[in-house]
């Protein structure tokens, strides 16, 4: 639009909301990277779970372009709470989960729009992750530049931003889901191709060797579940999932806590959680369930993303914050000849919700206002990325970076000061803090001084002449 074109020279989209000019260690997205990389250690997500900073802003529209209440939609398709799927991890090694990440050979999603689809309009803040988050099932996607395609891995079901979209930039994208699509409360059916079973099931089935007590406990709890008495393997495996899920989530033996201290550092941290501590957060509960399932022959994997969210009282948009970060389990239930479906299993107790709410911003109205200003800033400058890069961003930024950040020697003081100013001005979430008030007061004092000098310029000029 004309407004967007006019905004281009003033508000370059690619460096909105963070410092492009400062050193890497000062960038605002850095603190949010933990938990959404290809390798996560138990306890790494605690800083996120205590942070009310926004990660996603989501608006939902039906095929008729009318707004849809997001929690109502999620309940209709089978989710107890909004579940934004992100990274998949399959390898476990003494407290560390890792995933395959983005493969060299990757598929692409269909470019939307497509008919009869629910539209998820998502604004994702820069959290340093190439992975995009969305509510499944996913049929198609659309980026600001319609010529670009969202990349995805059909086996792990991870979706990625293209190489041209750096992970330290805010990104607006649209996800399309079939309007009549339904997700079973226990998971969603998915074909298991032959190469899927050969390449990935070895990892999903890998029996843990560092948790002997955990393996013994899992087998004891599911001892009665054997494929006999007319039960199919599918029924047996589903029953095993239900038994272990109930033990961790509903038995009352475990409680939710962000305390990650260990009782016995000599054993595996997950085993220490189940046998000794019996308290932890979602990473521990999900890890315990996944390893226990593998101990009884049920393929499983960890999925990290976000669960829940809240509606902005000012804009009405559904917002997901870092404190909503979550980890759950997907168990593969084979039906016949390698075909089956993934069963979503979340072993974290419901007391998690109280913990999440306890870290909500204490100044709700100001927090919502800051979020509205931040999202408006990002969306106002969301124009064609190719046009911006070729005509404005690349040539000017390249020259300016060379001037402000020379390849040899130290940066000039003016560049350092300017970096701090840009970082503050382009991040609206800092405006409603104590630092923001101090900066505003200083700015008003300087402005008042300038206005005073201008208003009495004649008197100052006469005094200078007399000197």
PDB file of C-alpha atoms in Angstrom, residues 208-357:
ATOM      1  CA  UNK A 208      17.752 -45.845  27.477  1.00  0.00           C
ATOM      2  CA  UNK A 209      20.812 -47.424  29.083  1.00  0.00           C
ATOM      3  CA  UNK A 210      21.596 -44.811  31.753  1.00  0.00           C
ATOM      4  CA  UNK A 211      18.334 -45.167  33.703  1.00  0.00           C
ATOM      5  CA  UNK A 212      18.072 -48.782  34.961  1.00  0.00           C
ATOM      6  CA  UNK A 213      15.699 -47.926  37.831  1.00  0.00           C
ATOM      7  CA  UNK A 214      13.451 -45.967  35.494  1.00  0.00           C
ATOM      8  CA  UNK A 215      13.298 -48.853  33.032  1.00  0.00           C
ATOM      9  CA  UNK A 216      12.444 -51.300  35.797  1.00  0.00           C
ATOM     10  CA  UNK A 217       9.691 -49.028  37.103  1.00  0.00           C
ATOM     11  CA  UNK A 218       8.145 -48.595  33.648  1.00  0.00           C
ATOM     12  CA  UNK A 219       8.084 -52.339  33.078  1.00  0.00           C
ATOM     13  CA  UNK A 220       6.603 -52.953  36.510  1.00  0.00           C
ATOM     14  CA  UNK A 221       3.796 -50.434  35.973  1.00  0.00           C
ATOM     15  CA  UNK A 222       2.901 -51.885  32.554  1.00  0.00           C
ATOM     16  CA  UNK A 223       3.578 -55.545  33.379  1.00  0.00           C
ATOM     17  CA  UNK A 224      -0.038 -56.563  32.745  1.00  0.00           C
ATOM     18  CA  UNK A 225      -0.018 -54.946  29.291  1.00  0.00           C
ATOM     19  CA  UNK A 226       1.121 -57.627  26.874  1.00  0.00           C
ATOM     20  CA  UNK A 227      -0.282 -58.221  23.364  1.00  0.00           C
ATOM     21  CA  UNK A 228      -2.401 -61.190  24.421  1.00  0.00           C
ATOM     22  CA  UNK A 229      -5.982 -61.988  25.322  1.00  0.00           C
ATOM     23  CA  UNK A 230      -7.280 -60.677  22.044  1.00  0.00           C
ATOM     24  CA  UNK A 231      -5.634 -57.252  22.444  1.00  0.00           C
ATOM     25  CA  UNK A 232      -3.923 -55.804  19.420  1.00  0.00           C
ATOM     26  CA  UNK A 233      -0.487 -54.199  19.572  1.00  0.00           C
ATOM     27  CA  UNK A 234      -2.207 -50.842  19.052  1.00  0.00           C
ATOM     28  CA  UNK A 235      -4.465 -51.312  22.074  1.00  0.00           C
ATOM     29  CA  UNK A 236      -1.573 -52.545  24.204  1.00  0.00           C
ATOM     30  CA  UNK A 237       0.667 -49.611  23.351  1.00  0.00           C
ATOM     31  CA  UNK A 238      -2.106 -47.068  23.900  1.00  0.00           C
ATOM     32  CA  UNK A 239      -2.818 -48.619  27.275  1.00  0.00           C
ATOM     33  CA  UNK A 240       0.890 -48.422  28.196  1.00  0.00           C
ATOM     34  CA  UNK A 241       0.904 -44.733  27.316  1.00  0.00           C
ATOM     35  CA  UNK A 242      -2.191 -44.132  29.450  1.00  0.00           C
ATOM     36  CA  UNK A 243      -0.735 -45.984  32.463  1.00  0.00           C
ATOM     37  CA  UNK A 244       2.596 -44.126  32.452  1.00  0.00           C
ATOM     38  CA  UNK A 245       0.882 -40.801  31.693  1.00  0.00           C
ATOM     39  CA  UNK A 246      -1.465 -41.239  34.645  1.00  0.00           C
ATOM     40  CA  UNK A 247       1.413 -42.229  36.951  1.00  0.00           C
ATOM     41  CA  UNK A 248       3.416 -39.060  36.258  1.00  0.00           C
ATOM     42  CA  UNK A 249       0.552 -36.582  35.899  1.00  0.00           C
ATOM     43  CA  UNK A 250      -2.360 -37.789  38.028  1.00  0.00           C
ATOM     44  CA  UNK A 251      -1.038 -40.112  40.753  1.00  0.00           C
ATOM     45  CA  UNK A 252      -0.265 -37.250  43.145  1.00  0.00           C
ATOM     46  CA  UNK A 253       3.295 -38.494  43.711  1.00  0.00           C
ATOM     47  CA  UNK A 254       4.829 -35.708  41.624  1.00  0.00           C
ATOM     48  CA  UNK A 255       4.542 -31.932  41.792  1.00  0.00           C
ATOM     49  CA  UNK A 256       5.377 -29.117  39.398  1.00  0.00           C
ATOM     50  CA  UNK A 257       8.361 -26.950  40.367  1.00  0.00           C
ATOM     51  CA  UNK A 258      10.993 -24.793  38.665  1.00  0.00           C
ATOM     52  CA  UNK A 259      13.585 -26.001  41.178  1.00  0.00           C
ATOM     53  CA  UNK A 260      16.138 -28.013  39.180  1.00  0.00           C
ATOM     54  CA  UNK A 261      18.409 -29.039  42.047  1.00  0.00           C
ATOM     55  CA  UNK A 262      19.437 -32.708  42.189  1.00  0.00           C
ATOM     56  CA  UNK A 263      19.351 -35.179  45.072  1.00  0.00           C
ATOM     57  CA  UNK A 264      21.811 -37.704  43.691  1.00  0.00           C
ATOM     58  CA  UNK A 265      24.283 -36.262  41.128  1.00  0.00           C
ATOM     59  CA  UNK A 266      25.733 -39.742  40.562  1.00  0.00           C
ATOM     60  CA  UNK A 267      22.707 -40.952  38.597  1.00  0.00           C
ATOM     61  CA  UNK A 268      20.935 -39.707  35.476  1.00  0.00           C
ATOM     62  CA  UNK A 269      18.972 -36.469  36.223  1.00  0.00           C
ATOM     63  CA  UNK A 270      15.724 -37.936  34.875  1.00  0.00           C
ATOM     64  CA  UNK A 271      16.080 -40.986  37.070  1.00  0.00           C
ATOM     65  CA  UNK A 272      16.892 -38.714  40.011  1.00  0.00           C
ATOM     66  CA  UNK A 273      13.666 -36.805  39.261  1.00  0.00           C
ATOM     67  CA  UNK A 274      11.449 -39.898  39.187  1.00  0.00           C
ATOM     68  CA  UNK A 275      13.060 -41.902  42.006  1.00  0.00           C
ATOM     69  CA  UNK A 276      14.220 -39.199  44.435  1.00  0.00           C
ATOM     70  CA  UNK A 277      13.040 -35.623  43.887  1.00  0.00           C
ATOM     71  CA  UNK A 278       9.569 -36.190  42.393  1.00  0.00           C
ATOM     72  CA  UNK A 279       9.345 -32.471  41.554  1.00  0.00           C
ATOM     73  CA  UNK A 280      10.309 -30.610  38.410  1.00  0.00           C
ATOM     74  CA  UNK A 281       8.970 -28.759  35.401  1.00  0.00           C
ATOM     75  CA  UNK A 282       7.753 -29.892  31.985  1.00  0.00           C
ATOM     76  CA  UNK A 283      11.203 -30.887  30.682  1.00  0.00           C
ATOM     77  CA  UNK A 284      11.550 -33.473  33.450  1.00  0.00           C
ATOM     78  CA  UNK A 285       8.021 -34.849  33.176  1.00  0.00           C
ATOM     79  CA  UNK A 286       8.237 -35.185  29.378  1.00  0.00           C
ATOM     80  CA  UNK A 287      11.723 -36.701  29.519  1.00  0.00           C
ATOM     81  CA  UNK A 288      10.605 -39.259  32.086  1.00  0.00           C
ATOM     82  CA  UNK A 289       7.583 -40.297  30.024  1.00  0.00           C
ATOM     83  CA  UNK A 290       9.562 -40.573  26.770  1.00  0.00           C
ATOM     84  CA  UNK A 291      12.277 -42.743  28.355  1.00  0.00           C
ATOM     85  CA  UNK A 292       9.743 -44.912  30.167  1.00  0.00           C
ATOM     86  CA  UNK A 293       7.799 -45.445  26.922  1.00  0.00           C
ATOM     87  CA  UNK A 294      10.964 -46.496  25.119  1.00  0.00           C
ATOM     88  CA  UNK A 295      11.674 -48.878  27.978  1.00  0.00           C
ATOM     89  CA  UNK A 296       8.450 -50.753  27.188  1.00  0.00           C
ATOM     90  CA  UNK A 297       8.873 -50.688  23.407  1.00  0.00           C
ATOM     91  CA  UNK A 298       6.762 -47.646  22.464  1.00  0.00           C
ATOM     92  CA  UNK A 299       8.588 -45.239  20.063  1.00  0.00           C
ATOM     93  CA  UNK A 300       8.526 -41.680  21.389  1.00  0.00           C
ATOM     94  CA  UNK A 301      10.016 -38.228  20.911  1.00  0.00           C
ATOM     95  CA  UNK A 302      10.034 -34.858  22.684  1.00  0.00           C
ATOM     96  CA  UNK A 303       8.418 -31.750  21.207  1.00  0.00           C
ATOM     97  CA  UNK A 304       9.083 -28.219  22.449  1.00  0.00           C
ATOM     98  CA  UNK A 305       6.832 -25.285  21.744  1.00  0.00           C
ATOM     99  CA  UNK A 306       4.231 -23.231  23.588  1.00  0.00           C
ATOM    100  CA  UNK A 307       1.090 -24.188  25.450  1.00  0.00           C
ATOM    101  CA  UNK A 308      -1.594 -21.651  26.300  1.00  0.00           C
ATOM    102  CA  UNK A 309      -1.551 -17.892  26.011  1.00  0.00           C
ATOM    103  CA  UNK A 310      -3.692 -14.889  26.860  1.00  0.00           C
ATOM    104  CA  UNK A 311      -5.829 -12.344  25.041  1.00  0.00           C
ATOM    105  CA  UNK A 312      -4.524  -8.776  24.903  1.00  0.00           C
ATOM    106  CA  UNK A 313      -7.209  -6.648  26.555  1.00  0.00           C
ATOM    107  CA  UNK A 314      -6.487  -3.719  24.235  1.00  0.00           C
ATOM    108  CA  UNK A 315      -6.004  -5.302  20.799  1.00  0.00           C
ATOM    109  CA  UNK A 316      -7.991  -8.506  21.324  1.00  0.00           C
ATOM    110  CA  UNK A 317      -5.147 -10.542  19.770  1.00  0.00           C
ATOM    111  CA  UNK A 318      -4.067 -13.870  21.279  1.00  0.00           C
ATOM    112  CA  UNK A 319      -0.550 -13.530  22.651  1.00  0.00           C
ATOM    113  CA  UNK A 320       1.948 -16.183  23.658  1.00  0.00           C
ATOM    114  CA  UNK A 321       4.798 -15.271  25.979  1.00  0.00           C
ATOM    115  CA  UNK A 322       8.030 -16.977  26.934  1.00  0.00           C
ATOM    116  CA  UNK A 323       6.441 -18.171  30.182  1.00  0.00           C
ATOM    117  CA  UNK A 324       4.125 -20.342  28.055  1.00  0.00           C
ATOM    118  CA  UNK A 325       7.092 -22.396  26.765  1.00  0.00           C
ATOM    119  CA  UNK A 326       6.364 -26.103  27.130  1.00  0.00           C
ATOM    120  CA  UNK A 327       7.635 -29.599  26.334  1.00  0.00           C
ATOM    121  CA  UNK A 328       5.454 -32.635  25.708  1.00  0.00           C
ATOM    122  CA  UNK A 329       5.709 -36.150  24.235  1.00  0.00           C
ATOM    123  CA  UNK A 330       4.551 -37.750  21.000  1.00  0.00           C
ATOM    124  CA  UNK A 331       4.266 -41.547  21.076  1.00  0.00           C
ATOM    125  CA  UNK A 332       3.989 -43.484  17.809  1.00  0.00           C
ATOM    126  CA  UNK A 333       1.181 -46.034  17.872  1.00  0.00           C
ATOM    127  CA  UNK A 334       1.680 -48.504  15.051  1.00  0.00           C
ATOM    128  CA  UNK A 335      -1.518 -49.916  13.574  1.00  0.00           C
ATOM    129  CA  UNK A 336      -0.342 -52.233  10.817  1.00  0.00           C
ATOM    130  CA  UNK A 337       2.698 -52.748   8.600  1.00  0.00           C
ATOM    131  CA  UNK A 338       4.518 -49.590   9.643  1.00  0.00           C
ATOM    132  CA  UNK A 339       1.468 -47.342   9.403  1.00  0.00           C
ATOM    133  CA  UNK A 340       0.168 -45.623  12.484  1.00  0.00           C
ATOM    134  CA  UNK A 341      -0.306 -42.284  14.191  1.00  0.00           C
ATOM    135  CA  UNK A 342       1.390 -40.036  16.693  1.00  0.00           C
ATOM    136  CA  UNK A 343      -0.332 -39.824  20.065  1.00  0.00           C
ATOM    137  CA  UNK A 344       0.127 -36.548  21.937  1.00  0.00           C
ATOM    138  CA  UNK A 345       0.893 -37.223  25.602  1.00  0.00           C
ATOM    139  CA  UNK A 346       1.472 -34.395  28.073  1.00  0.00           C
ATOM    140  CA  UNK A 347       2.504 -35.743  31.505  1.00  0.00           C
ATOM    141  CA  UNK A 348       2.942 -32.331  33.181  1.00  0.00           C
ATOM    142  CA  UNK A 349       0.476 -31.784  36.066  1.00  0.00           C
ATOM    143  CA  UNK A 350      -2.230 -29.129  35.818  1.00  0.00           C
ATOM    144  CA  UNK A 351      -0.456 -27.150  38.565  1.00  0.00           C
ATOM    145  CA  UNK A 352       1.778 -25.834  35.765  1.00  0.00           C
ATOM    146  CA  UNK A 353      -0.980 -23.340  34.949  1.00  0.00           C
ATOM    147  CA  UNK A 354      -0.666 -21.676  38.354  1.00  0.00           C
ATOM    148  CA  UNK A 355       3.094 -21.338  37.881  1.00  0.00           C
ATOM    149  CA  UNK A 356       2.621 -19.813  34.426  1.00  0.00           C
ATOM    150  CA  UNK A 357       0.121 -17.280  35.765  1.00  0.00           C
TER     151      UNK A 357
END
